[in-house]
mmCIF file with all atom_site columns, C-alpha atoms in Angstrom:
data_model
loop_
_atom_site.group_PDB
_atom_site.id
_atom_site.type_symbol
_atom_site.label_atom_id
_atom_site.label_alt_id
_atom_site.label_comp_id
_atom_site.label_asym_id
_atom_site.label_entity_id
_atom_site.label_seq_id
_atom_site.pdbx_PDB_ins_code
_atom_site.Cartn_x
_atom_site.Cartn_y
_atom_site.Cartn_z
_atom_site.occupancy
_atom_site.B_iso_or_equiv
_atom_site.pdbx_formal_charge
_atom_site.auth_seq_id
_atom_site.auth_comp_id
_atom_site.auth_asym_id
_atom_site.auth_atom_id
_atom_site.pdbx_PDB_model_num
ATOM 1   C CA . GLN A 1 1   ? 13.289  -1.282  -36.733 1.00 54.00 ? 224 GLN A CA 1
ATOM 2   C CA . LYS A 1 2   ? 9.934   -2.074  -34.624 1.00 61.00 ? 225 LYS A CA 1
ATOM 3   C CA . GLU A 1 3   ? 8.668   0.447   -32.445 1.00 89.00 ? 226 GLU A CA 1
ATOM 4   C CA . VAL A 1 4   ? 7.945   -1.742  -29.398 1.00 93.00 ? 227 VAL A CA 1
ATOM 5   C CA . GLU A 1 5   ? 9.967   -4.983  -29.123 1.00 93.00 ? 228 GLU A CA 1
ATOM 6   C CA . GLN A 1 6   ? 9.677   -7.865  -27.070 1.00 94.00 ? 229 GLN A CA 1
ATOM 7   C CA . ASN A 1 7   ? 11.343  -11.220 -27.006 1.00 90.00 ? 230 ASN A CA 1
ATOM 8   C CA . SER A 1 8   ? 8.711   -13.780 -28.184 1.00 88.00 ? 231 SER A CA 1
ATOM 9   C CA . GLY A 1 9   ? 9.860   -16.459 -25.816 1.00 88.00 ? 232 GLY A CA 1
ATOM 10  C CA . PRO A 1 10  ? 8.793   -19.079 -24.669 1.00 94.00 ? 233 PRO A CA 1
ATOM 11  C CA . LEU A 1 11  ? 10.153  -17.941 -21.273 1.00 96.00 ? 234 LEU A CA 1
ATOM 12  C CA . SER A 1 12  ? 9.889   -20.769 -18.974 1.00 97.00 ? 235 SER A CA 1
ATOM 13  C CA . VAL A 1 13  ? 10.073  -20.593 -15.242 1.00 97.00 ? 236 VAL A CA 1
ATOM 14  C CA . PRO A 1 14  ? 9.284   -22.880 -12.444 1.00 97.00 ? 237 PRO A CA 1
ATOM 15  C CA . GLU A 1 15  ? 6.382   -22.654 -9.976  1.00 97.00 ? 238 GLU A CA 1
ATOM 16  C CA . GLY A 1 16  ? 7.483   -19.914 -7.279  1.00 97.00 ? 239 GLY A CA 1
ATOM 17  C CA . ALA A 1 17  ? 10.277  -18.281 -9.135  1.00 97.00 ? 240 ALA A CA 1
ATOM 18  C CA . ILE A 1 18  ? 10.412  -14.681 -10.557 1.00 97.00 ? 241 ILE A CA 1
ATOM 19  C CA . ALA A 1 19  ? 9.425   -14.196 -14.085 1.00 97.00 ? 242 ALA A CA 1
ATOM 20  C CA . SER A 1 20  ? 11.301  -11.228 -15.610 1.00 97.00 ? 243 SER A CA 1
ATOM 21  C CA . LEU A 1 21  ? 9.554   -9.926  -18.847 1.00 97.00 ? 244 LEU A CA 1
ATOM 22  C CA . ASN A 1 22  ? 11.360  -7.252  -21.000 1.00 97.00 ? 245 ASN A CA 1
ATOM 23  C CA . CYS A 1 23  ? 10.418  -4.797  -23.696 1.00 96.00 ? 246 CYS A CA 1
ATOM 24  C CA . THR A 1 24  ? 12.131  -1.867  -25.318 1.00 96.00 ? 247 THR A CA 1
ATOM 25  C CA . TYR A 1 25  ? 10.814  1.151   -27.265 1.00 95.00 ? 248 TYR A CA 1
ATOM 26  C CA . SER A 1 26  ? 12.268  3.514   -30.031 1.00 92.00 ? 249 SER A CA 1
ATOM 27  C CA . ASP A 1 27  ? 10.357  6.756   -29.441 1.00 87.00 ? 250 ASP A CA 1
ATOM 28  C CA . ARG A 1 28  ? 12.306  8.737   -26.775 1.00 86.00 ? 251 ARG A CA 1
ATOM 29  C CA . VAL A 1 29  ? 8.835   10.762  -26.362 1.00 85.00 ? 252 VAL A CA 1
ATOM 30  C CA . SER A 1 30  ? 6.750   8.093   -25.219 1.00 85.00 ? 253 SER A CA 1
ATOM 31  C CA . GLN A 1 31  ? 4.980   8.761   -22.008 1.00 86.00 ? 254 GLN A CA 1
ATOM 32  C CA . SER A 1 32  ? 2.726   5.979   -21.022 1.00 92.00 ? 255 SER A CA 1
ATOM 33  C CA . PHE A 1 33  ? 3.624   2.146   -20.824 1.00 95.00 ? 256 PHE A CA 1
ATOM 34  C CA . PHE A 1 34  ? 1.086   -0.832  -20.307 1.00 96.00 ? 257 PHE A CA 1
ATOM 35  C CA . TRP A 1 35  ? 1.378   -4.662  -19.713 1.00 97.00 ? 258 TRP A CA 1
ATOM 36  C CA . TYR A 1 36  ? -1.257  -6.783  -20.875 1.00 97.00 ? 259 TYR A CA 1
ATOM 37  C CA . ARG A 1 37  ? -1.877  -10.505 -20.151 1.00 97.00 ? 260 ARG A CA 1
ATOM 38  C CA . GLN A 1 38  ? -3.646  -12.612 -22.908 1.00 97.00 ? 261 GLN A CA 1
ATOM 39  C CA . TYR A 1 39  ? -4.659  -16.165 -22.473 1.00 97.00 ? 262 TYR A CA 1
ATOM 40  C CA . SER A 1 40  ? -4.663  -18.506 -25.440 1.00 94.00 ? 263 SER A CA 1
ATOM 41  C CA . GLY A 1 41  ? -8.048  -17.783 -27.265 1.00 94.00 ? 264 GLY A CA 1
ATOM 42  C CA . LYS A 1 42  ? -9.014  -14.855 -25.029 1.00 96.00 ? 265 LYS A CA 1
ATOM 43  C CA . SER A 1 43  ? -8.625  -10.831 -25.393 1.00 96.00 ? 266 SER A CA 1
ATOM 44  C CA . PRO A 1 44  ? -5.821  -9.007  -23.776 1.00 96.00 ? 267 PRO A CA 1
ATOM 45  C CA . GLU A 1 45  ? -6.410  -7.958  -20.408 1.00 96.00 ? 268 GLU A CA 1
ATOM 46  C CA . LEU A 1 46  ? -4.688  -4.927  -18.730 1.00 95.00 ? 269 LEU A CA 1
ATOM 47  C CA . ILE A 1 47  ? -2.535  -5.736  -15.682 1.00 95.00 ? 270 ILE A CA 1
ATOM 48  C CA . MET A 1 48  ? -0.312  -2.765  -15.096 1.00 95.00 ? 271 MET A CA 1
ATOM 49  C CA . SER A 1 49  ? 0.313   0.623   -16.383 1.00 95.00 ? 272 SER A CA 1
ATOM 50  C CA . ILE A 1 50  ? 3.459   2.822   -15.585 1.00 95.00 ? 273 ILE A CA 1
ATOM 51  C CA . TYR A 1 51  ? 3.990   6.512   -16.268 1.00 93.00 ? 274 TYR A CA 1
ATOM 52  C CA . SER A 1 52  ? 7.301   7.606   -14.613 1.00 93.00 ? 275 SER A CA 1
ATOM 53  C CA . ASN A 1 53  ? 10.495  5.927   -14.027 1.00 95.00 ? 276 ASN A CA 1
ATOM 54  C CA . GLY A 1 54  ? 11.201  3.581   -11.274 1.00 96.00 ? 277 GLY A CA 1
ATOM 55  C CA . ASP A 1 55  ? 9.093   0.684   -10.075 1.00 96.00 ? 278 ASP A CA 1
ATOM 56  C CA . LYS A 1 56  ? 5.212   0.260   -9.633  1.00 97.00 ? 279 LYS A CA 1
ATOM 57  C CA . GLU A 1 57  ? 4.055   -2.537  -7.457  1.00 97.00 ? 280 GLU A CA 1
ATOM 58  C CA . ASP A 1 58  ? 0.725   -4.215  -7.441  1.00 95.00 ? 281 ASP A CA 1
ATOM 59  C CA . GLY A 1 59  ? 0.342   -7.578  -5.754  1.00 96.00 ? 282 GLY A CA 1
ATOM 60  C CA . ARG A 1 60  ? 2.814   -10.181 -7.338  1.00 97.00 ? 283 ARG A CA 1
ATOM 61  C CA . PHE A 1 61  ? 3.427   -7.720  -10.201 1.00 97.00 ? 284 PHE A CA 1
ATOM 62  C CA . THR A 1 62  ? 6.047   -5.051  -10.443 1.00 98.00 ? 285 THR A CA 1
ATOM 63  C CA . ALA A 1 63  ? 6.397   -2.901  -13.576 1.00 97.00 ? 286 ALA A CA 1
ATOM 64  C CA . GLN A 1 64  ? 9.798   -1.012  -13.933 1.00 97.00 ? 287 GLN A CA 1
ATOM 65  C CA . LEU A 1 65  ? 10.439  1.910   -16.269 1.00 96.00 ? 288 LEU A CA 1
ATOM 66  C CA . ASN A 1 66  ? 13.780  3.211   -17.408 1.00 95.00 ? 289 ASN A CA 1
ATOM 67  C CA . LYS A 1 67  ? 13.089  6.150   -19.767 1.00 93.00 ? 290 LYS A CA 1
ATOM 68  C CA . ALA A 1 68  ? 16.907  6.963   -20.576 1.00 93.00 ? 291 ALA A CA 1
ATOM 69  C CA . SER A 1 69  ? 17.413  3.243   -21.456 1.00 94.00 ? 292 SER A CA 1
ATOM 70  C CA . GLN A 1 70  ? 14.054  3.267   -23.277 1.00 94.00 ? 293 GLN A CA 1
ATOM 71  C CA . TYR A 1 71  ? 12.976  -0.192  -21.545 1.00 94.00 ? 294 TYR A CA 1
ATOM 72  C CA . VAL A 1 72  ? 10.108  -1.339  -19.597 1.00 97.00 ? 295 VAL A CA 1
ATOM 73  C CA . SER A 1 73  ? 9.928   -4.444  -17.669 1.00 97.00 ? 296 SER A CA 1
ATOM 74  C CA . LEU A 1 74  ? 7.474   -6.726  -15.820 1.00 98.00 ? 297 LEU A CA 1
ATOM 75  C CA . LEU A 1 75  ? 8.476   -8.925  -12.913 1.00 98.00 ? 298 LEU A CA 1
ATOM 76  C CA . ILE A 1 76  ? 5.982   -11.312 -11.755 1.00 98.00 ? 299 ILE A CA 1
ATOM 77  C CA . ARG A 1 77  ? 6.919   -12.872 -8.312  1.00 98.00 ? 300 ARG A CA 1
ATOM 78  C CA . ASP A 1 78  ? 6.123   -16.139 -6.963  1.00 98.00 ? 301 ASP A CA 1
ATOM 79  C CA . SER A 1 79  ? 5.086   -17.361 -10.602 1.00 97.00 ? 302 SER A CA 1
ATOM 80  C CA . GLN A 1 80  ? 2.040   -19.728 -10.692 1.00 97.00 ? 303 GLN A CA 1
ATOM 81  C CA . PRO A 1 81  ? 0.827   -22.048 -13.478 1.00 96.00 ? 304 PRO A CA 1
ATOM 82  C CA . SER A 1 82  ? -1.994  -19.743 -13.944 1.00 97.00 ? 305 SER A CA 1
ATOM 83  C CA . ASP A 1 83  ? 0.392   -17.012 -15.029 1.00 97.00 ? 306 ASP A CA 1
ATOM 84  C CA . SER A 1 84  ? 1.084   -18.948 -18.085 1.00 98.00 ? 307 SER A CA 1
ATOM 85  C CA . ALA A 1 85  ? 0.106   -16.504 -20.968 1.00 97.00 ? 308 ALA A CA 1
ATOM 86  C CA . THR A 1 86  ? 1.379   -14.262 -23.540 1.00 97.00 ? 309 THR A CA 1
ATOM 87  C CA . TYR A 1 87  ? 2.305   -10.698 -22.023 1.00 97.00 ? 310 TYR A CA 1
ATOM 88  C CA . LEU A 1 88  ? 1.951   -7.807  -24.283 1.00 96.00 ? 311 LEU A CA 1
ATOM 89  C CA . CYS A 1 89  ? 4.029   -4.496  -23.899 1.00 96.00 ? 312 CYS A CA 1
ATOM 90  C CA . ALA A 1 90  ? 2.107   -1.279  -25.069 1.00 94.00 ? 313 ALA A CA 1
ATOM 91  C CA . VAL A 1 91  ? 3.433   2.182   -25.468 1.00 93.00 ? 314 VAL A CA 1
ATOM 92  C CA . ASN A 1 92  ? 1.821   5.562   -26.204 1.00 89.00 ? 315 ASN A CA 1
ATOM 93  C CA . SER A 1 93  ? 3.838   8.429   -27.462 1.00 77.00 ? 316 SER A CA 1
ATOM 94  C CA . ASN A 1 94  ? 1.663   11.386  -27.045 1.00 71.00 ? 317 ASN A CA 1
ATOM 95  C CA . THR A 1 95  ? -0.941  10.365  -29.833 1.00 79.00 ? 318 THR A CA 1
ATOM 96  C CA . ASP A 1 96  ? -4.368  8.723   -29.353 1.00 81.00 ? 319 ASP A CA 1
ATOM 97  C CA . LYS A 1 97  ? -2.976  5.227   -30.289 1.00 86.00 ? 320 LYS A CA 1
ATOM 98  C CA . LEU A 1 98  ? -1.179  2.294   -28.422 1.00 89.00 ? 321 LEU A CA 1
ATOM 99  C CA . ILE A 1 99  ? 1.680   0.742   -30.050 1.00 90.00 ? 322 ILE A CA 1
ATOM 100 C CA . PHE A 1 100 ? 2.030   -2.991  -29.038 1.00 93.00 ? 323 PHE A CA 1
ATOM 101 C CA . GLY A 1 101 ? 4.709   -5.377  -29.029 1.00 93.00 ? 324 GLY A CA 1
ATOM 102 C CA . THR A 1 102 ? 4.239   -8.911  -30.350 1.00 93.00 ? 325 THR A CA 1
ATOM 103 C CA . GLY A 1 103 ? 4.118   -10.212 -26.847 1.00 95.00 ? 326 GLY A CA 1
ATOM 104 C CA . THR A 1 104 ? 6.289   -12.596 -24.938 1.00 96.00 ? 327 THR A CA 1
ATOM 105 C CA . ARG A 1 105 ? 5.068   -16.217 -23.966 1.00 96.00 ? 328 ARG A CA 1
ATOM 106 C CA . LEU A 1 106 ? 5.402   -17.079 -20.467 1.00 97.00 ? 329 LEU A CA 1
ATOM 107 C CA . GLN A 1 107 ? 5.186   -20.879 -19.464 1.00 98.00 ? 330 GLN A CA 1
ATOM 108 C CA . VAL A 1 108 ? 5.271   -21.741 -15.719 1.00 97.00 ? 331 VAL A CA 1
ATOM 109 C CA . PHE A 1 109 ? 5.920   -25.408 -14.733 1.00 95.00 ? 332 PHE A CA 1
ATOM 110 C CA . PRO A 1 110 ? 4.866   -27.113 -11.454 1.00 92.00 ? 333 PRO A CA 1
ATOM 111 C CA . ASP B 2 1   ? -14.663 -7.599  -21.337 1.00 50.00 ? 231 ASP B CA 1
ATOM 112 C CA . ALA B 2 2   ? -17.211 -6.063  -19.138 1.00 58.00 ? 232 ALA B CA 1
ATOM 113 C CA . GLY B 2 3   ? -18.870 -3.100  -20.925 1.00 92.00 ? 233 GLY B CA 1
ATOM 114 C CA . ILE B 2 4   ? -17.698 -4.218  -24.380 1.00 96.00 ? 234 ILE B CA 1
ATOM 115 C CA . THR B 2 5   ? -19.194 -6.716  -26.827 1.00 97.00 ? 235 THR B CA 1
ATOM 116 C CA . GLN B 2 6   ? -18.478 -7.606  -30.195 1.00 98.00 ? 236 GLN B CA 1
ATOM 117 C CA . SER B 2 7   ? -20.645 -9.150  -32.956 1.00 97.00 ? 237 SER B CA 1
ATOM 118 C CA . PRO B 2 8   ? -20.616 -11.499 -34.506 1.00 98.00 ? 238 PRO B CA 1
ATOM 119 C CA . ARG B 2 9   ? -18.117 -13.656 -32.331 1.00 97.00 ? 239 ARG B CA 1
ATOM 120 C CA . HIS B 2 10  ? -17.306 -16.125 -35.252 1.00 97.00 ? 240 HIS B CA 1
ATOM 121 C CA . LYS B 2 11  ? -17.974 -15.682 -38.706 1.00 97.00 ? 241 LYS B CA 1
ATOM 122 C CA . VAL B 2 12  ? -17.035 -17.502 -41.970 1.00 98.00 ? 242 VAL B CA 1
ATOM 123 C CA . THR B 2 13  ? -17.367 -15.914 -45.142 1.00 97.00 ? 243 THR B CA 1
ATOM 124 C CA . GLU B 2 14  ? -16.453 -16.121 -48.736 1.00 97.00 ? 244 GLU B CA 1
ATOM 125 C CA . THR B 2 15  ? -13.885 -14.003 -50.868 1.00 97.00 ? 245 THR B CA 1
ATOM 126 C CA . GLY B 2 16  ? -15.534 -10.863 -52.215 1.00 97.00 ? 246 GLY B CA 1
ATOM 127 C CA . THR B 2 17  ? -18.453 -10.379 -49.964 1.00 96.00 ? 247 THR B CA 1
ATOM 128 C CA . PRO B 2 18  ? -18.728 -7.438  -47.708 1.00 96.00 ? 248 PRO B CA 1
ATOM 129 C CA . VAL B 2 19  ? -18.650 -8.038  -43.951 1.00 97.00 ? 249 VAL B CA 1
ATOM 130 C CA . THR B 2 20  ? -19.465 -5.769  -41.133 1.00 98.00 ? 250 THR B CA 1
ATOM 131 C CA . LEU B 2 21  ? -18.249 -6.460  -37.452 1.00 98.00 ? 251 LEU B CA 1
ATOM 132 C CA . ARG B 2 22  ? -19.830 -4.497  -34.773 1.00 98.00 ? 252 ARG B CA 1
ATOM 133 C CA . CYS B 2 23  ? -18.416 -3.197  -31.379 1.00 98.00 ? 253 CYS B CA 1
ATOM 134 C CA . HIS B 2 24  ? -20.650 -1.881  -28.632 1.00 98.00 ? 254 HIS B CA 1
ATOM 135 C CA . GLN B 2 25  ? -19.603 -0.299  -25.303 1.00 97.00 ? 255 GLN B CA 1
ATOM 136 C CA . THR B 2 26  ? -21.416 0.906   -22.204 1.00 96.00 ? 256 THR B CA 1
ATOM 137 C CA . GLU B 2 27  ? -18.648 2.867   -20.695 1.00 93.00 ? 257 GLU B CA 1
ATOM 138 C CA . ASN B 2 28  ? -19.244 5.888   -22.500 1.00 93.00 ? 258 ASN B CA 1
ATOM 139 C CA . HIS B 2 29  ? -15.464 6.281   -23.608 1.00 93.00 ? 259 HIS B CA 1
ATOM 140 C CA . ARG B 2 30  ? -14.585 8.662   -26.149 1.00 93.00 ? 260 ARG B CA 1
ATOM 141 C CA . TYR B 2 31  ? -11.895 6.558   -28.047 1.00 94.00 ? 261 TYR B CA 1
ATOM 142 C CA . MET B 2 32  ? -12.637 3.208   -29.754 1.00 95.00 ? 262 MET B CA 1
ATOM 143 C CA . TYR B 2 33  ? -10.153 1.259   -31.824 1.00 95.00 ? 263 TYR B CA 1
ATOM 144 C CA . TRP B 2 34  ? -9.957  -1.960  -34.195 1.00 97.00 ? 264 TRP B CA 1
ATOM 145 C CA . TYR B 2 35  ? -7.302  -4.168  -34.236 1.00 97.00 ? 265 TYR B CA 1
ATOM 146 C CA . ARG B 2 36  ? -6.285  -7.369  -35.686 1.00 97.00 ? 266 ARG B CA 1
ATOM 147 C CA . GLN B 2 37  ? -4.191  -10.053 -34.357 1.00 96.00 ? 267 GLN B CA 1
ATOM 148 C CA . ASP B 2 38  ? -2.138  -12.582 -36.392 1.00 94.00 ? 268 ASP B CA 1
ATOM 149 C CA . PRO B 2 39  ? 0.351   -14.918 -35.510 1.00 87.00 ? 269 PRO B CA 1
ATOM 150 C CA . GLY B 2 40  ? 3.930   -13.285 -35.590 1.00 81.00 ? 270 GLY B CA 1
ATOM 151 C CA . HIS B 2 41  ? 2.538   -9.731  -36.089 1.00 84.00 ? 271 HIS B CA 1
ATOM 152 C CA . GLY B 2 42  ? 0.884   -9.069  -32.633 1.00 86.00 ? 272 GLY B CA 1
ATOM 153 C CA . LEU B 2 43  ? -1.904  -6.505  -32.423 1.00 92.00 ? 273 LEU B CA 1
ATOM 154 C CA . ARG B 2 44  ? -1.984  -4.007  -35.363 1.00 93.00 ? 274 ARG B CA 1
ATOM 155 C CA . LEU B 2 45  ? -4.254  -1.145  -35.315 1.00 94.00 ? 275 LEU B CA 1
ATOM 156 C CA . ILE B 2 46  ? -6.623  -0.928  -38.351 1.00 96.00 ? 276 ILE B CA 1
ATOM 157 C CA . HIS B 2 47  ? -8.495  2.153   -37.601 1.00 96.00 ? 277 HIS B CA 1
ATOM 158 C CA . TYR B 2 48  ? -9.763  4.274   -34.529 1.00 95.00 ? 278 TYR B CA 1
ATOM 159 C CA . SER B 2 49  ? -12.159 6.805   -33.533 1.00 95.00 ? 279 SER B CA 1
ATOM 160 C CA . TYR B 2 50  ? -11.855 9.725   -31.200 1.00 93.00 ? 280 TYR B CA 1
ATOM 161 C CA . GLY B 2 51  ? -15.352 10.792  -31.117 1.00 93.00 ? 281 GLY B CA 1
ATOM 162 C CA . VAL B 2 52  ? -18.602 10.325  -33.046 1.00 93.00 ? 282 VAL B CA 1
ATOM 163 C CA . LYS B 2 53  ? -18.012 10.579  -36.762 1.00 93.00 ? 283 LYS B CA 1
ATOM 164 C CA . ASP B 2 54  ? -14.291 11.212  -36.099 1.00 95.00 ? 284 ASP B CA 1
ATOM 165 C CA . THR B 2 55  ? -12.107 8.575   -37.263 1.00 96.00 ? 285 THR B CA 1
ATOM 166 C CA . ASP B 2 56  ? -8.319  7.921   -38.559 1.00 94.00 ? 286 ASP B CA 1
ATOM 167 C CA . LYS B 2 57  ? -6.173  5.013   -40.032 1.00 94.00 ? 287 LYS B CA 1
ATOM 168 C CA . GLY B 2 58  ? -4.123  2.768   -38.417 1.00 92.00 ? 288 GLY B CA 1
ATOM 169 C CA . GLU B 2 59  ? -1.173  0.942   -39.953 1.00 90.00 ? 289 GLU B CA 1
ATOM 170 C CA . VAL B 2 60  ? -3.201  -1.702  -41.694 1.00 95.00 ? 290 VAL B CA 1
ATOM 171 C CA . SER B 2 61  ? -6.272  0.194   -42.782 1.00 96.00 ? 291 SER B CA 1
ATOM 172 C CA . ASP B 2 62  ? -6.290  -0.934  -46.428 1.00 96.00 ? 292 ASP B CA 1
ATOM 173 C CA . GLY B 2 63  ? -9.427  -2.552  -47.470 1.00 96.00 ? 293 GLY B CA 1
ATOM 174 C CA . TYR B 2 64  ? -11.319 -1.529  -44.347 1.00 97.00 ? 294 TYR B CA 1
ATOM 175 C CA . SER B 2 65  ? -13.425 1.244   -43.379 1.00 97.00 ? 295 SER B CA 1
ATOM 176 C CA . VAL B 2 66  ? -15.307 2.413   -40.198 1.00 98.00 ? 296 VAL B CA 1
ATOM 177 C CA . SER B 2 67  ? -18.202 4.167   -38.894 1.00 97.00 ? 297 SER B CA 1
ATOM 178 C CA . ARG B 2 68  ? -19.016 5.817   -35.698 1.00 97.00 ? 298 ARG B CA 1
ATOM 179 C CA . SER B 2 69  ? -22.758 7.288   -35.500 1.00 96.00 ? 299 SER B CA 1
ATOM 180 C CA . LYS B 2 70  ? -22.979 6.934   -31.758 1.00 96.00 ? 300 LYS B CA 1
ATOM 181 C CA . THR B 2 71  ? -20.667 6.781   -28.838 1.00 96.00 ? 301 THR B CA 1
ATOM 182 C CA . GLU B 2 72  ? -21.454 3.419   -28.116 1.00 97.00 ? 302 GLU B CA 1
ATOM 183 C CA . ASP B 2 73  ? -21.020 1.881   -31.546 1.00 97.00 ? 303 ASP B CA 1
ATOM 184 C CA . PHE B 2 74  ? -17.942 1.563   -33.733 1.00 98.00 ? 304 PHE B CA 1
ATOM 185 C CA . LEU B 2 75  ? -18.461 -0.415  -36.885 1.00 98.00 ? 305 LEU B CA 1
ATOM 186 C CA . LEU B 2 76  ? -15.592 -2.172  -38.795 1.00 98.00 ? 306 LEU B CA 1
ATOM 187 C CA . THR B 2 77  ? -16.409 -2.948  -42.695 1.00 98.00 ? 307 THR B CA 1
ATOM 188 C CA . LEU B 2 78  ? -14.462 -5.193  -44.914 1.00 97.00 ? 308 LEU B CA 1
ATOM 189 C CA . GLU B 2 79  ? -15.821 -4.015  -48.357 1.00 93.00 ? 309 GLU B CA 1
ATOM 190 C CA . SER B 2 80  ? -14.713 -7.099  -50.233 1.00 96.00 ? 310 SER B CA 1
ATOM 191 C CA . ALA B 2 81  ? -13.434 -9.648  -48.002 1.00 97.00 ? 311 ALA B CA 1
ATOM 192 C CA . THR B 2 82  ? -10.033 -11.382 -49.087 1.00 97.00 ? 312 THR B CA 1
ATOM 193 C CA . SER B 2 83  ? -8.295  -14.292 -47.534 1.00 97.00 ? 313 SER B CA 1
ATOM 194 C CA . SER B 2 84  ? -5.598  -12.145 -45.832 1.00 96.00 ? 314 SER B CA 1
ATOM 195 C CA . GLN B 2 85  ? -8.251  -10.749 -44.023 1.00 97.00 ? 315 GLN B CA 1
ATOM 196 C CA . THR B 2 86  ? -8.566  -14.191 -41.965 1.00 97.00 ? 316 THR B CA 1
ATOM 197 C CA . SER B 2 87  ? -7.879  -12.976 -38.466 1.00 97.00 ? 317 SER B CA 1
ATOM 198 C CA . VAL B 2 88  ? -9.074  -12.328 -35.246 1.00 98.00 ? 318 VAL B CA 1
ATOM 199 C CA . TYR B 2 89  ? -10.425 -8.790  -34.695 1.00 98.00 ? 319 TYR B CA 1
ATOM 200 C CA . PHE B 2 90  ? -10.444 -6.888  -31.185 1.00 98.00 ? 320 PHE B CA 1
ATOM 201 C CA . CYS B 2 91  ? -12.263 -3.949  -30.491 1.00 97.00 ? 321 CYS B CA 1
ATOM 202 C CA . ALA B 2 92  ? -10.690 -1.586  -27.605 1.00 95.00 ? 322 ALA B CA 1
ATOM 203 C CA . ILE B 2 93  ? -12.223 1.469   -25.740 1.00 95.00 ? 323 ILE B CA 1
ATOM 204 C CA . SER B 2 94  ? -10.271 3.979   -23.702 1.00 90.00 ? 324 SER B CA 1
ATOM 205 C CA . GLY B 2 95  ? -11.347 7.083   -21.807 1.00 85.00 ? 325 GLY B CA 1
ATOM 206 C CA . THR B 2 96  ? -8.520  9.243   -22.512 1.00 82.00 ? 326 THR B CA 1
ATOM 207 C CA . SER B 2 97  ? -5.922  9.609   -25.655 1.00 78.00 ? 327 SER B CA 1
ATOM 208 C CA . GLY B 2 98  ? -3.534  6.855   -25.695 1.00 77.00 ? 328 GLY B CA 1
ATOM 209 C CA . GLY B 2 99  ? -4.609  5.680   -22.190 1.00 81.00 ? 329 GLY B CA 1
ATOM 210 C CA . GLU B 2 100 ? -5.352  2.566   -20.762 1.00 85.00 ? 330 GLU B CA 1
ATOM 211 C CA . GLY B 2 101 ? -7.238  0.475   -23.366 1.00 89.00 ? 331 GLY B CA 1
ATOM 212 C CA . PHE B 2 102 ? -9.986  -2.185  -22.474 1.00 93.00 ? 332 PHE B CA 1
ATOM 213 C CA . PHE B 2 103 ? -10.512 -4.870  -25.012 1.00 96.00 ? 333 PHE B CA 1
ATOM 214 C CA . GLY B 2 104 ? -13.737 -6.866  -26.172 1.00 97.00 ? 334 GLY B CA 1
ATOM 215 C CA . PRO B 2 105 ? -13.564 -10.634 -26.499 1.00 97.00 ? 335 PRO B CA 1
ATOM 216 C CA . GLY B 2 106 ? -13.088 -10.672 -30.208 1.00 97.00 ? 336 GLY B CA 1
ATOM 217 C CA . THR B 2 107 ? -14.358 -11.815 -33.363 1.00 98.00 ? 337 THR B CA 1
ATOM 218 C CA . ARG B 2 108 ? -12.727 -14.785 -35.388 1.00 97.00 ? 338 ARG B CA 1
ATOM 219 C CA . LEU B 2 109 ? -13.312 -14.079 -39.136 1.00 98.00 ? 339 LEU B CA 1
ATOM 220 C CA . THR B 2 110 ? -12.437 -16.661 -41.805 1.00 97.00 ? 340 THR B CA 1
ATOM 221 C CA . VAL B 2 111 ? -12.534 -15.777 -45.329 1.00 97.00 ? 341 VAL B CA 1
ATOM 222 C CA . LEU B 2 112 ? -12.644 -18.780 -47.745 1.00 96.00 ? 342 LEU B CA 1
#
């Protein structure tokens, strides 16, 4: 079983819609959770971090964490074509390392 | 990519040759990481460092070695390159253990 799982997609949403990206993790002691955006041919870019249960909002992005159910999600409101990218979920379980999911490809069409 | 550079950015080499990739940071972060990224596998940790001369293995360390003699530099060496090591290699840095990681621009390595 993979430690961090994401649906590979592609997830296709129309411009202006809400995109919902999900991630599940296997280690119950995980404490830190991150979302990265990666455009094709570029390096991953940190867009959100979340450490406690609930929602965290930053502009059009909302990260949601539910430790009891072991999932973390990223909502993108008012999706734009420029949001089209691969979104990587990363989890830390009280070690020096982050474990990454394989990413979900998001396509926002006009 | 601010504060993190990788060199070279592209390299083509032949099977059996040694290759060294360099990661340089100006952020004075304690933790440095080397990942490889391949289609279908996502980002996989090769080696990481938690201080000068302090390194540890990741999940795909076979065939790779690292060195960190200064805070700002983390070197990844492929001792004898194989075609299976053709990949994109990313360096990342973090100021805290398991904390937010910031990535360099990547090195595309092709082993013929």
